[in-house]
PDB file of C-alpha atoms in Angstrom:
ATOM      1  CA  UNK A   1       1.782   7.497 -30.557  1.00 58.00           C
ATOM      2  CA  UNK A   2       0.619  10.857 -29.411  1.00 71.00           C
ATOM      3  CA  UNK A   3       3.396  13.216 -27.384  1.00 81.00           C
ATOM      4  CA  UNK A   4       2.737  13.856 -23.904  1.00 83.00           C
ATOM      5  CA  UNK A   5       1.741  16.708 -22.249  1.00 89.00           C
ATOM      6  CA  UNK A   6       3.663  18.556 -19.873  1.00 85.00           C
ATOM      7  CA  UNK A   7       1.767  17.237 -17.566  1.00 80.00           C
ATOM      8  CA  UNK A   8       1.731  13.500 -18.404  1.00 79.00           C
ATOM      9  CA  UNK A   9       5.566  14.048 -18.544  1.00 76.00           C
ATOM     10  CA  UNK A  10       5.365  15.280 -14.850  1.00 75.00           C
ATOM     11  CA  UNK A  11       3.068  12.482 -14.017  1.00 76.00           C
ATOM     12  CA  UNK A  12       5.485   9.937 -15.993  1.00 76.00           C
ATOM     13  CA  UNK A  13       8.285  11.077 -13.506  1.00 75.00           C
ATOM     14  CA  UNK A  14       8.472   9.734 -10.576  1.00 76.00           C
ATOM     15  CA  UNK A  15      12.518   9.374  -9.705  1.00 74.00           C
ATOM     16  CA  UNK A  16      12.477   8.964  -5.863  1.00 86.00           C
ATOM     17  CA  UNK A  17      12.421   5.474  -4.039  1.00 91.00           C
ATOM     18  CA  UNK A  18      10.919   4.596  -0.888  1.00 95.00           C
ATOM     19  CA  UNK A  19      11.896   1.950   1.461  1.00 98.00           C
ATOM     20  CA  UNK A  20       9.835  -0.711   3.141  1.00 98.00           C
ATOM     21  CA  UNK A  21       9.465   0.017   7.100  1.00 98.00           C
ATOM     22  CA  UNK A  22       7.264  -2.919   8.169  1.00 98.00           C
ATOM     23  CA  UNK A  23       4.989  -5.823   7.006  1.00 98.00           C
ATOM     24  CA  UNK A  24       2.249  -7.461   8.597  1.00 98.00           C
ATOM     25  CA  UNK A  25      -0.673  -9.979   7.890  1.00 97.00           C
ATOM     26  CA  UNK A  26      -3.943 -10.604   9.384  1.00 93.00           C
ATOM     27  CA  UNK A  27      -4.372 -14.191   9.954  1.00 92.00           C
ATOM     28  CA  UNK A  28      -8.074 -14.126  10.481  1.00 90.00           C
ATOM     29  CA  UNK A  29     -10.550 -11.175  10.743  1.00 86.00           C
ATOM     30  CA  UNK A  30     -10.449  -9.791  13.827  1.00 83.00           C
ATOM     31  CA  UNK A  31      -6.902 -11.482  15.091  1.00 90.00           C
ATOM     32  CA  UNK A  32      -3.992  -9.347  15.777  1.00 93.00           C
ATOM     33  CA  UNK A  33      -1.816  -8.572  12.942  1.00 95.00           C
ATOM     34  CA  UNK A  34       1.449 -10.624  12.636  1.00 97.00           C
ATOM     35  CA  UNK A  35       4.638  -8.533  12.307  1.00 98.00           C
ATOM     36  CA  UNK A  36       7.154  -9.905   9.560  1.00 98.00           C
ATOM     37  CA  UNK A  37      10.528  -9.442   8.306  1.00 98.00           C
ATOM     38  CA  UNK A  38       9.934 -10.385   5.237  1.00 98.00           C
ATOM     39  CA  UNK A  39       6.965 -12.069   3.039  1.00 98.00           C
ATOM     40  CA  UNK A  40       6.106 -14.249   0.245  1.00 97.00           C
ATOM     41  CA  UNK A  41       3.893 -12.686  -2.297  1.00 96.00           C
ATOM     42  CA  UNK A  42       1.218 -14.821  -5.135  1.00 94.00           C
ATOM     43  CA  UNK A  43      -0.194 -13.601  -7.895  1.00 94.00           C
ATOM     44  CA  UNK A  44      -4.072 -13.668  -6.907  1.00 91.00           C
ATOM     45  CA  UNK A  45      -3.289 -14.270  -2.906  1.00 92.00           C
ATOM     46  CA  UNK A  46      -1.577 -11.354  -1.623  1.00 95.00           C
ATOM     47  CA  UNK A  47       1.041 -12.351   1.329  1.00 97.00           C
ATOM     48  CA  UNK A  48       1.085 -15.539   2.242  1.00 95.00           C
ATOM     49  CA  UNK A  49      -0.578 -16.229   5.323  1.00 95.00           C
ATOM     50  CA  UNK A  50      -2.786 -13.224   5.173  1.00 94.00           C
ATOM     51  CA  UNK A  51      -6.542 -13.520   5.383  1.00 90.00           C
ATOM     52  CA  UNK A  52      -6.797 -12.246   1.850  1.00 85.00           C
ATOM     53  CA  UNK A  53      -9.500 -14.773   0.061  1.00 73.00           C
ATOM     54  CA  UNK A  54     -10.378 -12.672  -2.980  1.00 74.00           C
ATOM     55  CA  UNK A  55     -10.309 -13.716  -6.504  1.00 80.00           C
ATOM     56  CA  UNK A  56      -7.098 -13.987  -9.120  1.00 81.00           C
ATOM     57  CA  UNK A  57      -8.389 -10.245 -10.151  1.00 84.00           C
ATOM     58  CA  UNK A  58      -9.310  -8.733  -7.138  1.00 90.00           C
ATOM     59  CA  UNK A  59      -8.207  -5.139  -6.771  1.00 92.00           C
ATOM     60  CA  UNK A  60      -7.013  -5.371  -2.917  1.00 92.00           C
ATOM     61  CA  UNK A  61      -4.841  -8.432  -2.455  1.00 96.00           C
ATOM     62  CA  UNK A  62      -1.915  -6.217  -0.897  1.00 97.00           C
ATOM     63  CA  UNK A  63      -2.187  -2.815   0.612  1.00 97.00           C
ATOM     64  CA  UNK A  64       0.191  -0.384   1.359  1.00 98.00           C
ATOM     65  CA  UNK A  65       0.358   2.751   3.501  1.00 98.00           C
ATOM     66  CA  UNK A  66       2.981   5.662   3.853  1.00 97.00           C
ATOM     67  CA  UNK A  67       4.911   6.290   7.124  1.00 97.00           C
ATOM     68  CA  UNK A  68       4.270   9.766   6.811  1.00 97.00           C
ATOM     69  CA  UNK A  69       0.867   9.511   7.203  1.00 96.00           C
ATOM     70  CA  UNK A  70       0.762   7.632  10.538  1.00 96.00           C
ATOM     71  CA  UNK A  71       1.976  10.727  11.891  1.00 96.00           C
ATOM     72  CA  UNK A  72      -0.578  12.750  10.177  1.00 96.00           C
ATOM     73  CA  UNK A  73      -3.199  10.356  11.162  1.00 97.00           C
ATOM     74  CA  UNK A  74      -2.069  10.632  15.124  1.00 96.00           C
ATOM     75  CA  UNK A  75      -1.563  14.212  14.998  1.00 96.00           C
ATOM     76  CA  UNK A  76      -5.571  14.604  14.073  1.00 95.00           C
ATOM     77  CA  UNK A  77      -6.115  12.665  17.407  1.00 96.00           C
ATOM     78  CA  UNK A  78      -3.990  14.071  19.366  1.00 96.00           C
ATOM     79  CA  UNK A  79      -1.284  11.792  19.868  1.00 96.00           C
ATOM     80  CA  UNK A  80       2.562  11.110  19.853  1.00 95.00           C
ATOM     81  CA  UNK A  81       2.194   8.410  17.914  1.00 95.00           C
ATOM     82  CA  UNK A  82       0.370   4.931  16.152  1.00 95.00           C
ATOM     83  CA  UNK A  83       1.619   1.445  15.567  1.00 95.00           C
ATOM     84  CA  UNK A  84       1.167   0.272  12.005  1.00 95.00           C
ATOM     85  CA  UNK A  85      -0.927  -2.616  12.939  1.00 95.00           C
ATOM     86  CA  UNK A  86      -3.491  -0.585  14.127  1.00 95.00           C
ATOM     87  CA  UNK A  87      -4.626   0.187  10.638  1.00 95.00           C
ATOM     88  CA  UNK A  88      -4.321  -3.168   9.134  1.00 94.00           C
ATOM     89  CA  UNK A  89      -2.664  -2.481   6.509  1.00 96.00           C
ATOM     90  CA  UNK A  90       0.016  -4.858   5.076  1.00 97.00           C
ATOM     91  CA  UNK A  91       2.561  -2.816   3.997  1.00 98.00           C
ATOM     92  CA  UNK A  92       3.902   0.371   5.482  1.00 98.00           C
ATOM     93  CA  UNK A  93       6.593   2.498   2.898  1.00 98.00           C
ATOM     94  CA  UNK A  94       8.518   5.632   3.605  1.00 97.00           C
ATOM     95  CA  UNK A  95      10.254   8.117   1.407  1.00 96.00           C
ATOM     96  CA  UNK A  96       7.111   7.828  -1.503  1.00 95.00           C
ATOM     97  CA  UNK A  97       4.235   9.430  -1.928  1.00 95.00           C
ATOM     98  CA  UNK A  98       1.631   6.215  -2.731  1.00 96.00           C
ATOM     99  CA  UNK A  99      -0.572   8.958  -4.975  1.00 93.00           C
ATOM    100  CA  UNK A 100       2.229   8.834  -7.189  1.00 93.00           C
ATOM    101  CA  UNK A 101       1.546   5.396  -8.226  1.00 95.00           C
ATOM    102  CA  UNK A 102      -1.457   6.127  -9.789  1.00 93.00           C
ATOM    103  CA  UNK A 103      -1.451   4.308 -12.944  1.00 90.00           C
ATOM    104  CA  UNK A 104       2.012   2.534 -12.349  1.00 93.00           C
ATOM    105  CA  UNK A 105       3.461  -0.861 -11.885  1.00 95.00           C
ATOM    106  CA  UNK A 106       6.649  -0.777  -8.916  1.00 97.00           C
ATOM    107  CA  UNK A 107       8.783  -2.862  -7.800  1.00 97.00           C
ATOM    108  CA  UNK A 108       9.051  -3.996  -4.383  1.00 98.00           C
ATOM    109  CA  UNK A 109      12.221  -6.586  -3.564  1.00 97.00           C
ATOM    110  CA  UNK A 110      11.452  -9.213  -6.010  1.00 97.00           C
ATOM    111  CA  UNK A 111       7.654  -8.231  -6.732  1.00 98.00           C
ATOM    112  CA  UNK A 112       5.634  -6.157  -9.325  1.00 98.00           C
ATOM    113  CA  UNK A 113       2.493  -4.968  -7.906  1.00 97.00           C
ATOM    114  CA  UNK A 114      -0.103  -2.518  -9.843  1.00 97.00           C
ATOM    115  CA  UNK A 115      -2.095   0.354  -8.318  1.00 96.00           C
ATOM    116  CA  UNK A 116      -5.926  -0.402  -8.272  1.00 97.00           C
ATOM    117  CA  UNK A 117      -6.905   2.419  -5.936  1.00 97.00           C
ATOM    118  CA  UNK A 118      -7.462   4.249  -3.003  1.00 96.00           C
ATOM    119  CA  UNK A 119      -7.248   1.898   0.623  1.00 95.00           C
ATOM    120  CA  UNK A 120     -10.059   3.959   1.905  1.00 94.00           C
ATOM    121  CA  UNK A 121     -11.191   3.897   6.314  1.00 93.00           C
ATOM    122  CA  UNK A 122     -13.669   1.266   7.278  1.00 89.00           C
ATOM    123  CA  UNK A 123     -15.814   1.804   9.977  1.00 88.00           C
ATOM    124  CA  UNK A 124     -13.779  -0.598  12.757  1.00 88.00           C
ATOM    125  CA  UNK A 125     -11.024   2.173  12.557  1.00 92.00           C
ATOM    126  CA  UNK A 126     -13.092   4.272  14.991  1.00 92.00           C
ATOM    127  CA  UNK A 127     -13.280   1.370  16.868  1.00 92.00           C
ATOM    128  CA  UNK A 128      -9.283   0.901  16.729  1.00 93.00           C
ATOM    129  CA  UNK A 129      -8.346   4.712  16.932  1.00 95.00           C
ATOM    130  CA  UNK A 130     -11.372   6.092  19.081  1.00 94.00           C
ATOM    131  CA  UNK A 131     -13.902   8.696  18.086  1.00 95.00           C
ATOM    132  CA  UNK A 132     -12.967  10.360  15.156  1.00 94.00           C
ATOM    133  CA  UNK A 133     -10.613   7.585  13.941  1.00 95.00           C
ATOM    134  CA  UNK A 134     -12.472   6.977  10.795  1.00 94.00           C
ATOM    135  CA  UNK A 135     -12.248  10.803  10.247  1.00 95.00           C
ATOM    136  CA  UNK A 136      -8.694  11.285  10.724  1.00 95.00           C
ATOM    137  CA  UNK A 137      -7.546   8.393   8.241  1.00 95.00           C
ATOM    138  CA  UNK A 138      -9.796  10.213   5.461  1.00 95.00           C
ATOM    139  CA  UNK A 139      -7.606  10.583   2.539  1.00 93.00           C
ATOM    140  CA  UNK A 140      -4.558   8.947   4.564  1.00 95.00           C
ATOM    141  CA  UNK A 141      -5.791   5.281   4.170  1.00 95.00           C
ATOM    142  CA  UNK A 142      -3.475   4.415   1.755  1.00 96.00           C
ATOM    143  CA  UNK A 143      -3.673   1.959  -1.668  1.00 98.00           C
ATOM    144  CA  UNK A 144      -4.779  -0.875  -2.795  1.00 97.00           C
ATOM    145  CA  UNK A 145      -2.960  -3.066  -4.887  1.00 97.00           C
ATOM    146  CA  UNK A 146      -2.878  -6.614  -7.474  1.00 96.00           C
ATOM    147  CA  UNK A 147       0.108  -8.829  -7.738  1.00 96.00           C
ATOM    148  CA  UNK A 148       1.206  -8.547 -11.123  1.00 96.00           C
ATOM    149  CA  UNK A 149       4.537 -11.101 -10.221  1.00 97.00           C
ATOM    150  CA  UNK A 150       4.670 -12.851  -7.033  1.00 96.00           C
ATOM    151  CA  UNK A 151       8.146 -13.044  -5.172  1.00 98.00           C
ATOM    152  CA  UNK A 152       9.636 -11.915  -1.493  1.00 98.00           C
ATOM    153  CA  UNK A 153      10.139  -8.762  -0.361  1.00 98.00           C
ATOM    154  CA  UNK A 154      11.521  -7.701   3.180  1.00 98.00           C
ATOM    155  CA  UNK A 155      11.845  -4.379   5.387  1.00 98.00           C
ATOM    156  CA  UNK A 156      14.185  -2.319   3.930  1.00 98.00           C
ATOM    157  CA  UNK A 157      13.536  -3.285   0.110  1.00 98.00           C
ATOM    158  CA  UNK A 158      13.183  -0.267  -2.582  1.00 97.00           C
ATOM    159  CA  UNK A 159       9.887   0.409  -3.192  1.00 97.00           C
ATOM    160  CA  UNK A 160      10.468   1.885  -7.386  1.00 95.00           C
ATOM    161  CA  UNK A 161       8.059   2.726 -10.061  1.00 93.00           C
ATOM    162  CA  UNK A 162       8.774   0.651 -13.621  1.00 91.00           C
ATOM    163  CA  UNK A 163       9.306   3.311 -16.156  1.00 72.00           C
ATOM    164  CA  UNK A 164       6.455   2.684 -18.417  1.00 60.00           C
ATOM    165  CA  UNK A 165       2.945   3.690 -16.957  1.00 45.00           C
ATOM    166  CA  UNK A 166       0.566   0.727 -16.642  1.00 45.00           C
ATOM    167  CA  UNK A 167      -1.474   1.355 -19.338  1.00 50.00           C
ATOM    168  CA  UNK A 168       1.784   0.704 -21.781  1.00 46.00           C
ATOM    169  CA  UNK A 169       3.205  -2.278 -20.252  1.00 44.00           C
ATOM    170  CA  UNK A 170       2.860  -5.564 -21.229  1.00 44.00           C
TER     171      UNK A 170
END
């Protein structure tokens, strides 16, 4: 196996741990998003009870958002602040930076997901947020993610990176 660069070793590294700060689901488009405590995740589904209805290898059955953005995404309207349901997302995370998953498997509570990609606006979110909504979530949308072992999780669960990158697990 080839050594890795200094870079790949800075990519490899990822020792912080965030913390789960709230879960929701949409139970049908367009309804309000239910606030949990705590969720079952399937391989394939997502959370139960979310709207989800992709296939076993669809890239977006969870997705995930950092706190720290909310308040980025607020500040670029003008505001104090937004509630996570606003942006329909299903999992909100402090203390991580999601970017840093690139390429990873983590651990959240008892569940492995794997980073698929970028959680990018739709167009409702000026709808949601007002003009310029869909602007001011650009490149603050979060990830997407696939359930690589189902299991609960609950607010206030680590949120870790597996040591091995993605591409070397098994």
């Amino acid at each position: 196996m080839p050594e890795s660069t200094p870079l790949q070793t800075l990519l490899d590294t990822l020792p912080q741990c965030g913390r789960v700060e709230w879960i929701g689901i949409r139970p049908a488009r367009g309804e309000p998003m239910q606030v949990l405590k705590r969720a079952t995740v399937t391989p394939g589904k997502g959370l139960d009870g979310d709207r989800f209805k992709g296939r076993d290898t669809s890239k977006r059955q969870v997705t995930l958002i950092q706190k720290e953005h909310l308040h980025a995404i607020a500040s670029c309207l003008q505001r104090e602040a937004i509630d996570p349901e606003v942006f329909r997302r299903n999992i909100v995370v402090s203390g991580l930076n999601l970017l840093a998953l690139k390429g990873k498997r983590f651990r959240i509570g008892g569940v492995v997901l794997e980073y698929t990609g970028l959680c990018h606006p739709c167009s409702k979110m000026e709808t949601a947020l007002g003009p310029g909504g869909y602007n001011a979530m650009r490149g603050h949308g979060g990830i997407t993610t696939r359930v690589v072992e189902g299991g609960e999780l609950a607010l206030g669960d680590e949120v870790q990176a597996l040591l091995l990158p993605q591409k070397d697990q098994p």
